[in-house]
Short mmCIF file of C-alpha atoms in Angstrom, two decimals:
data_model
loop_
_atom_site.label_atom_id
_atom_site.label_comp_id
_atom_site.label_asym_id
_atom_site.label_seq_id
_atom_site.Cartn_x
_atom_site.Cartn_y
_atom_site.Cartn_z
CA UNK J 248 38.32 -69.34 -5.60
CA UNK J 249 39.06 -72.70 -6.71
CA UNK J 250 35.21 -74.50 -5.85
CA UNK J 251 35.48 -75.40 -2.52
CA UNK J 252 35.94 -79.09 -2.72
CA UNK J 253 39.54 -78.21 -3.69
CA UNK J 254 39.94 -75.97 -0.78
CA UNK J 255 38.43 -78.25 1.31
CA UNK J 256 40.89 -81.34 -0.72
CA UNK J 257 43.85 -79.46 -0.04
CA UNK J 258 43.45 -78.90 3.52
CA UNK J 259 42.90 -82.30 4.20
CA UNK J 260 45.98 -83.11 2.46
CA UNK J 261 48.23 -80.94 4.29
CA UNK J 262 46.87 -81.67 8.01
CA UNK J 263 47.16 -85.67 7.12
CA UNK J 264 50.87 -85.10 6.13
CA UNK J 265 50.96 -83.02 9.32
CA UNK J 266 49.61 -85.87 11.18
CA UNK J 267 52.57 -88.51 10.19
CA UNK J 268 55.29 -85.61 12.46
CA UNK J 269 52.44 -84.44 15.26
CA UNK J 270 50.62 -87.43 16.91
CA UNK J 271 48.20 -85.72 18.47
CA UNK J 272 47.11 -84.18 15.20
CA UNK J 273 44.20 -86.82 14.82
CA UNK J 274 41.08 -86.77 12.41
CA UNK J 275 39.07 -84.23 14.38
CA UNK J 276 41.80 -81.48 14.09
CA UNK J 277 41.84 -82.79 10.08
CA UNK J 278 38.66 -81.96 10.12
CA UNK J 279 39.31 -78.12 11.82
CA UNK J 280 41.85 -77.93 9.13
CA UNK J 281 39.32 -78.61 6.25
CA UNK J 282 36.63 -76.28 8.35
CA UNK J 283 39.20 -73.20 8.14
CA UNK J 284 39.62 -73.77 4.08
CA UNK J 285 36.23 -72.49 4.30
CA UNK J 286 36.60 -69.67 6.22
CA UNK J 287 37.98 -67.08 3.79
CA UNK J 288 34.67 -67.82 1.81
CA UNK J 289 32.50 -66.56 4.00
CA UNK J 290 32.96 -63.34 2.08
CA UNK J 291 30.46 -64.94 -0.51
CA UNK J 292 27.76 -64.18 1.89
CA UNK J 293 28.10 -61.48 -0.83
CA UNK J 294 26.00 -63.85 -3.00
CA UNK J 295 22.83 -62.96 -0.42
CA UNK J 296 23.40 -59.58 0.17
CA UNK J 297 25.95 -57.78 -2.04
CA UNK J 298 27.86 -55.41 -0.86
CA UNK J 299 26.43 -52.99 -2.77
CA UNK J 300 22.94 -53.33 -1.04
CA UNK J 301 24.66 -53.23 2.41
CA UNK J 302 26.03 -49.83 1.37
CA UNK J 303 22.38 -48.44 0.29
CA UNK J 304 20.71 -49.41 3.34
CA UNK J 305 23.41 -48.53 5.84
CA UNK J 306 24.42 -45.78 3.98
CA UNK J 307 27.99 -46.33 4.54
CA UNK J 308 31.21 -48.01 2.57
CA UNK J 309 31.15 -51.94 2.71
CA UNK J 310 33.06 -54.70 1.35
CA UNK J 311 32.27 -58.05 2.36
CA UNK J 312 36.18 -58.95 0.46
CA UNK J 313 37.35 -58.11 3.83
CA UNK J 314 36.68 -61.43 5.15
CA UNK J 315 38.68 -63.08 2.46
CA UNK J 316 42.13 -61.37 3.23
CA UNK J 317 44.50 -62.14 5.66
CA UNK J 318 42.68 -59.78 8.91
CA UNK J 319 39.26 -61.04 8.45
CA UNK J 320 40.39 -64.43 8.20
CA UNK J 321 41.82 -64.22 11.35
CA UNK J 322 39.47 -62.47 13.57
CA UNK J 323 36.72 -65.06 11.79
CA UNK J 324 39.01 -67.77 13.00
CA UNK J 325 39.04 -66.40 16.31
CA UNK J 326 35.49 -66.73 16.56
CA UNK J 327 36.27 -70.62 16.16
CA UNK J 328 38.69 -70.64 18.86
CA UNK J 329 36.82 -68.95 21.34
CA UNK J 330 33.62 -71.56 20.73
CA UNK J 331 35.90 -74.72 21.34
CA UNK J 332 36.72 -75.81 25.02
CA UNK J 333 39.64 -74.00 26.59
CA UNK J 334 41.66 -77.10 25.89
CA UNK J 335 41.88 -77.61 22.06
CA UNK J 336 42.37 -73.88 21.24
CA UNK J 337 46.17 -73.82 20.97
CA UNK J 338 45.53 -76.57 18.59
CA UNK J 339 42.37 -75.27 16.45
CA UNK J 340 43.94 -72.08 16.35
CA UNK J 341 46.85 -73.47 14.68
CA UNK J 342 44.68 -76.12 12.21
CA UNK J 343 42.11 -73.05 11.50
CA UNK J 344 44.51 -71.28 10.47
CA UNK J 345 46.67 -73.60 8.46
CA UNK J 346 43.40 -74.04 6.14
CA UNK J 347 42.63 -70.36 5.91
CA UNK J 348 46.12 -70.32 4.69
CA UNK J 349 46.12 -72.47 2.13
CA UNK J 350 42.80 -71.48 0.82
CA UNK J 351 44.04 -67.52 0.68
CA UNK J 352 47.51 -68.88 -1.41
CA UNK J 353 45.48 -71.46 -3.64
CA UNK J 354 43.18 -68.34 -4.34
CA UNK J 355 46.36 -66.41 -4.89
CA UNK J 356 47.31 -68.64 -8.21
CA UNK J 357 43.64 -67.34 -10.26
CA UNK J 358 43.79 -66.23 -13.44
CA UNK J 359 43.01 -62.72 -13.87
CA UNK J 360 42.17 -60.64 -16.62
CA UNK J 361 44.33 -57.69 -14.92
CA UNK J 362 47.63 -60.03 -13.99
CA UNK J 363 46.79 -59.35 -10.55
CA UNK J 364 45.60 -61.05 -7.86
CA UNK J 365 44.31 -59.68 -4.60
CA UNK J 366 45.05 -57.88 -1.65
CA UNK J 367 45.23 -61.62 0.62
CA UNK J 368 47.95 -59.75 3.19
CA UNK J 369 45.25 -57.19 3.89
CA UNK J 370 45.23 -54.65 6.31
CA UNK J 371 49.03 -55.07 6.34
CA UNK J 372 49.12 -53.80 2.64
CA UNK J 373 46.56 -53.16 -0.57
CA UNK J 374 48.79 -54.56 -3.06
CA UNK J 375 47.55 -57.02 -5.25
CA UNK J 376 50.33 -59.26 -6.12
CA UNK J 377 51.03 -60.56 -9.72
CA UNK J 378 48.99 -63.62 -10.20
CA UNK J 379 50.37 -66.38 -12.45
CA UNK J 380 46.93 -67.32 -13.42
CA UNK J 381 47.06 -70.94 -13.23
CA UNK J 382 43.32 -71.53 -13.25
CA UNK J 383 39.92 -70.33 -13.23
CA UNK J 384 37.67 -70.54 -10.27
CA UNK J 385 35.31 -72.33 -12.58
CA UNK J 386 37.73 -75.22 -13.93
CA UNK J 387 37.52 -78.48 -12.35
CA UNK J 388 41.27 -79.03 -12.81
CA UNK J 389 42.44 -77.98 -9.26
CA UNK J 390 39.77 -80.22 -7.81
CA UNK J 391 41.26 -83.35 -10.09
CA UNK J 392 44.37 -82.52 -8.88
CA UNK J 393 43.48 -81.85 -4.96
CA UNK J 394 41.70 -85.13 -5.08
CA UNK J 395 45.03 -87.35 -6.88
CA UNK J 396 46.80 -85.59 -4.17
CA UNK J 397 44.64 -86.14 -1.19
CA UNK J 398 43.81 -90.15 -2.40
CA UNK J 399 47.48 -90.90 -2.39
CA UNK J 400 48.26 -89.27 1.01
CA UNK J 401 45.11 -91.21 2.33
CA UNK J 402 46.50 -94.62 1.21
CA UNK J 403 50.19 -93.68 2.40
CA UNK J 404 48.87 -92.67 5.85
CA UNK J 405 46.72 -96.42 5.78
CA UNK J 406 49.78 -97.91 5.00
CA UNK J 407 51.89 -96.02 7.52
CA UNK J 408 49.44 -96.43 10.13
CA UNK J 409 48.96 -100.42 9.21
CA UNK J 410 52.99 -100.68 9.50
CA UNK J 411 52.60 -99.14 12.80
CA UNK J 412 50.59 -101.54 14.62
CA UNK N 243 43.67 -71.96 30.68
CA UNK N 244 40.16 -70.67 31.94
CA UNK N 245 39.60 -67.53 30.26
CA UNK N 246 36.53 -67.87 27.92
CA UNK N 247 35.12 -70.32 29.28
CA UNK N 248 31.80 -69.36 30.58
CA UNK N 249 28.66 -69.29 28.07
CA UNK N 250 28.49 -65.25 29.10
CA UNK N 251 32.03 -64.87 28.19
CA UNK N 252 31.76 -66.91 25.13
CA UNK N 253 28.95 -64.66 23.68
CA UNK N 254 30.95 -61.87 24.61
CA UNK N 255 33.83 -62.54 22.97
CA UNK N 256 31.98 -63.60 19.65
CA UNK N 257 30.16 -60.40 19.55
CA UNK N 258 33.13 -58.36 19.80
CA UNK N 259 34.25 -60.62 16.94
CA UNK N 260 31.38 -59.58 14.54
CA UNK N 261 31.87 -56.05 15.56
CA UNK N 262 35.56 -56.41 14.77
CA UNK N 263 34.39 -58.07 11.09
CA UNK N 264 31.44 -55.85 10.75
CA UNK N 265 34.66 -52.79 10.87
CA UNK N 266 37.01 -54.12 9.21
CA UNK N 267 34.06 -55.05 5.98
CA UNK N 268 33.48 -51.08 6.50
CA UNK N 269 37.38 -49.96 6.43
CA UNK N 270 37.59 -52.50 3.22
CA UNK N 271 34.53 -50.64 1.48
CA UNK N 272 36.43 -47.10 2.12
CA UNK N 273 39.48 -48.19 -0.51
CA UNK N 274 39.33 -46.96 -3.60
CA UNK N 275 41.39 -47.45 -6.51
CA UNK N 276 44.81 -47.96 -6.69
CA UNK N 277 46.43 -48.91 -9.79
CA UNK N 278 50.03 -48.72 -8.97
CA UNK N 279 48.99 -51.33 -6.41
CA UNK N 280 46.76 -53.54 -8.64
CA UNK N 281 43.72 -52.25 -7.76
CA UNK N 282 42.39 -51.46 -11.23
CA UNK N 283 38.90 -49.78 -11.51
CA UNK N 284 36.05 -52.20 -12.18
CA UNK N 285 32.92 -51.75 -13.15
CA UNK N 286 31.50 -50.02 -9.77
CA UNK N 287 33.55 -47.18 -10.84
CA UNK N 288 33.22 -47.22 -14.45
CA UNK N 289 30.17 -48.01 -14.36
CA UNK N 290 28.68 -44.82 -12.90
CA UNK N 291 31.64 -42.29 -13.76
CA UNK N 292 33.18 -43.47 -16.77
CA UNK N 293 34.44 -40.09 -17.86
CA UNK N 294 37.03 -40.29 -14.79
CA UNK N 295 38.58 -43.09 -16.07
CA UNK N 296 38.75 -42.63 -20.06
CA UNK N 297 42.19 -43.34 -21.96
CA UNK N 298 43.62 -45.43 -18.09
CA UNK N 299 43.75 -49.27 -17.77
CA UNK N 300 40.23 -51.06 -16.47
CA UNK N 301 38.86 -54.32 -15.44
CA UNK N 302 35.62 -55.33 -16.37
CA UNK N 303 33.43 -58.75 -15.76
CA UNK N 304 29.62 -59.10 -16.87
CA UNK N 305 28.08 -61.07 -19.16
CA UNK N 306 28.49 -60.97 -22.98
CA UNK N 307 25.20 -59.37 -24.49
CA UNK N 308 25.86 -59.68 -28.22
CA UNK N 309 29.05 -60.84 -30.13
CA UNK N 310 29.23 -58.68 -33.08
CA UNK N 311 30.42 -56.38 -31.99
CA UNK N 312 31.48 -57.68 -28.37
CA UNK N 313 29.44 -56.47 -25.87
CA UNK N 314 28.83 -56.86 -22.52
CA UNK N 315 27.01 -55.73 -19.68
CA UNK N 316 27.95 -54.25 -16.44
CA UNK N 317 26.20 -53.97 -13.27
CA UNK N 318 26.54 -51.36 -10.72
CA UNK N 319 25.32 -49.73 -7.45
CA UNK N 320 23.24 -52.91 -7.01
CA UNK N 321 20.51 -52.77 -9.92
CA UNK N 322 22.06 -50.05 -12.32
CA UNK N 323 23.72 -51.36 -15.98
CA UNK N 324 25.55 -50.33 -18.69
CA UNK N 325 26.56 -52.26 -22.13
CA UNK N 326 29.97 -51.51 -23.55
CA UNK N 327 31.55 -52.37 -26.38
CA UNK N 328 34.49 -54.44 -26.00
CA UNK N 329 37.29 -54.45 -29.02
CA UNK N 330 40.14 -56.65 -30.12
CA UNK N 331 38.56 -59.48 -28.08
CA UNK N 332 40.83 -62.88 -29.75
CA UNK N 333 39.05 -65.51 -27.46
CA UNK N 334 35.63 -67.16 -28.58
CA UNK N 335 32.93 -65.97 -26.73
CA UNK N 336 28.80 -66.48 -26.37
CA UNK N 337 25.96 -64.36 -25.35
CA UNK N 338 25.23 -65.65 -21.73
CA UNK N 339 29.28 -66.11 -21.09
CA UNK N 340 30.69 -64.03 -18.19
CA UNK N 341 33.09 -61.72 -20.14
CA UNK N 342 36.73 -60.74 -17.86
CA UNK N 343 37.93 -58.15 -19.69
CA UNK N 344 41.29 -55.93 -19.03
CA UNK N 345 42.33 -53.24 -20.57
CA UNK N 346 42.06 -49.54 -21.81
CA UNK N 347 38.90 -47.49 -21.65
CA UNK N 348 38.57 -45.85 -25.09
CA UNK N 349 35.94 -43.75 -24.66
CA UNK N 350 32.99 -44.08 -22.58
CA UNK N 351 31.72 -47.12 -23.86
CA UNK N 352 34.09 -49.02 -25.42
CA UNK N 353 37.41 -50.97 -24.03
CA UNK N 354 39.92 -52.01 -26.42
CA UNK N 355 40.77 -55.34 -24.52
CA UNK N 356 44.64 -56.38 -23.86
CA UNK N 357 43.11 -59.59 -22.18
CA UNK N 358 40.14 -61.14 -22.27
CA UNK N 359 38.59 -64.33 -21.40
CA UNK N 360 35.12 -66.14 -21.20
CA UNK N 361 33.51 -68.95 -18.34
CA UNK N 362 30.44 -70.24 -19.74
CA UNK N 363 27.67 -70.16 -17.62
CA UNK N 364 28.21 -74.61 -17.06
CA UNK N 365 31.40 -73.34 -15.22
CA UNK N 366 29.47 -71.62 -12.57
CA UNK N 367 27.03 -74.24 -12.27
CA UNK N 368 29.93 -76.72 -11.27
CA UNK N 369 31.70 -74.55 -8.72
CA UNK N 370 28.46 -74.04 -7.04
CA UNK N 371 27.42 -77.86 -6.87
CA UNK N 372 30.57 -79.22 -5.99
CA UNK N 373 31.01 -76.27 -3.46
CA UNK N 374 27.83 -77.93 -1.92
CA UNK N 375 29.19 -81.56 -2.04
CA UNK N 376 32.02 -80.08 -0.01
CA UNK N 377 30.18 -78.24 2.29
CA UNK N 378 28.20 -81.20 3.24
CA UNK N 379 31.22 -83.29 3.52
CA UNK N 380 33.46 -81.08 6.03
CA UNK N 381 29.90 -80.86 8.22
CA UNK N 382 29.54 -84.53 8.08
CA UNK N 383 32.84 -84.57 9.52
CA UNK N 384 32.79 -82.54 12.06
CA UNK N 385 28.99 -83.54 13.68
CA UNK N 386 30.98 -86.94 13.86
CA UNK N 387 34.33 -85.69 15.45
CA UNK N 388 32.65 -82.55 17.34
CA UNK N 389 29.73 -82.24 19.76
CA UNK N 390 28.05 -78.95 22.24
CA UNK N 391 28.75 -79.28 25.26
CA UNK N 392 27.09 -76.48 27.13
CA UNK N 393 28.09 -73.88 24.35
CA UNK N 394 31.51 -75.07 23.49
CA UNK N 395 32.68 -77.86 21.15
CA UNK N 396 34.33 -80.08 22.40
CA UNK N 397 36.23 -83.34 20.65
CA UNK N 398 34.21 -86.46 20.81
CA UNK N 399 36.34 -89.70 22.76
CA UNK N 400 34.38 -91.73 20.30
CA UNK N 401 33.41 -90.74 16.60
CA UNK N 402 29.89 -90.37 16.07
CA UNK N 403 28.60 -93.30 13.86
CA UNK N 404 25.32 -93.63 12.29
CA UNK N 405 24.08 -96.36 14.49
CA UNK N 406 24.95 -94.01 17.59
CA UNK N 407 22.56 -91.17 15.63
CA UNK N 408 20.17 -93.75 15.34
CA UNK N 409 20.27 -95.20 18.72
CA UNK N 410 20.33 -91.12 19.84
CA UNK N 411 17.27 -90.67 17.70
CA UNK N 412 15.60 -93.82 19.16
CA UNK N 413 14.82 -95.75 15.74
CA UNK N 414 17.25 -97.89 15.98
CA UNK N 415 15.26 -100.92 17.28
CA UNK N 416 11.33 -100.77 16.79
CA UNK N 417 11.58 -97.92 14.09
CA UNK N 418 7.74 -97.25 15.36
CA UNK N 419 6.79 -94.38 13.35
CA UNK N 420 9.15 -94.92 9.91
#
């Protein structure tokens, strides 16, 4: 992963642009958008108890990378939807998901030693595409970026917004 | 739309959820290796049957032990290691740098790298504190556009401001026991 102030960076930027077609899409859904760029890193519960250890004790196969493809983002965004009132779910469905999305495609770009990414369109297939290893998930760069990006569709939506009234 | 929206129903739905994850973490844990797909063995393969996968392609990450030659070790099965020796290694490295190596697996312990590259252990550091930063941000955020409302969140009318927090808290006025 890019850290996940990038993630979190480029969702934000995407559901503001959003915001300028759908006028409904107001900060609170921004912020759904920048919760779902989280939720493909939940697989770094990993970091508490590896997936290793969850093997030993259960004695079964276990891979905590399941929650960062494209079915365990899903059904963990689905655990978001059903928490929200009946209302908003068409819409936090749709912003969830946009910032899974983006955080599963920035993820896509890593460098990797192998030339290959990972298997994001999992269960629907195992391959792990070709990776044009832009960056490392250790570099600040994408952040810089995100953040250029993100400041300059802040102002532009002040200014839009400003022009408005 | 009224489905799901009892607290019983709710709880329900998000256990079924965690069962679904809980299954699909087991199906992922079942794959194995796959190179023609890009699933290249790493070290929890190598690591405890290296002989399987002598003269084939490899990817390796662990931290460099000793630089002269390149080594590096690699964790498996939760606490076991191994060091190998890692050849034809062009980029700089330093004991304590995370080593990504891929390539072919000589014999069984040494890789003849086709790529290789090192983070420094300051890399980590930074992803994990600005990861914070972040995560404290997007809660921020959504305590102030978000609320529970009898176990469903629903979108506050009015963002929460820190005077409303304080009012809610009741220090805002006589601040009695600060």
């Amino acid at each position: 992963m890019p850290d996940l102030l990038a993630h979190a960076l480029i969702a934000y930027a995407l559901a503001t642009l959003l915001s300028w077609h759908y006028e409904w899409l107001s900060a609170p859904y921004v912020t759904v958008a920048m919760a779902g760029a989280f939720v493909p890193d939940l697989t770094k519960v990993d970091l508490l108890f590896s997936s290793e250890l969850v093997e030993v004790v259960l004695g079964i196969p276990f891979d905590w990378f399941a929650l960062h493809t494209l079915g365990g983002s899903l059904v963990s965004l689905a655990i978001g939807v059903v928490l929200v009132a009946s209302s908003e779910r068409r819409r936090v469905a749709a912003l969830l998901g946009l910032g899974a999305a983006s955080h599963l495609l920035a993820d896509a770009l890593l460098l990797n030693a192998s030339g290959h990414s990972y298997p994001l369109f999992w269960p629907l297939s195992y391959l792990h595409p070709p990776t044009p290893g832009l960056y490392l998930s250790t570099d600040p760069e994408p952040m810089v970026v995100a953040a250029a990006v993100a400041s300059v569709v802040f102002v532009a939506t002040r200014l839009r917004t400003k022009r408005a009234e | 739309m009224s489905a799901l929206s009892t607290r019983r129903s709710r709880v329900l739905a998000v256990a079924f959820l965690l069962a679904t994850l809980f299954g699909l973490c087991v199906w992922f844990g079942s794959y194995g290796v796959a190179p023609a797909l890009g699933a290249y063995p790493t070290e929890q393969v190598v690591g405890p049957t290296p002989d399987q996968y002598v003269g084939g392609p490899v990817t390796l990450a662990g931290p460099v032990v000793d630089t002269d030659p390149v080594t590096m070790r690699i964790t498996y099965r939760g606490t076991e290691a191994r060091t190998l020796t890692i050849t034809d290694v062009e980029t700089p490295v330093e004991p304590g740098d995370e080593l990504r190596v891929f390539g072919t697996l000589v014999d069984e312990d040494t890789v003849a790298a086709t790529t290789a590259f090192a983070v420094p252990p300051a890399g980590y550091l930074y992803t994990y504190v600005v990861s914070f930063v972040s995560g404290l941000w997007v809660l921020t955020r959504l305590a102030t556009h978000w609320r529970l409302d009898a176990g469903a969140l629903v979108r506050r009318t009015e963002p929460l401001t820190l005077d409303g927090v304080r009012t809610r808290l009741g220090v805002g006025g006589s601040n009695d026991d600060a």
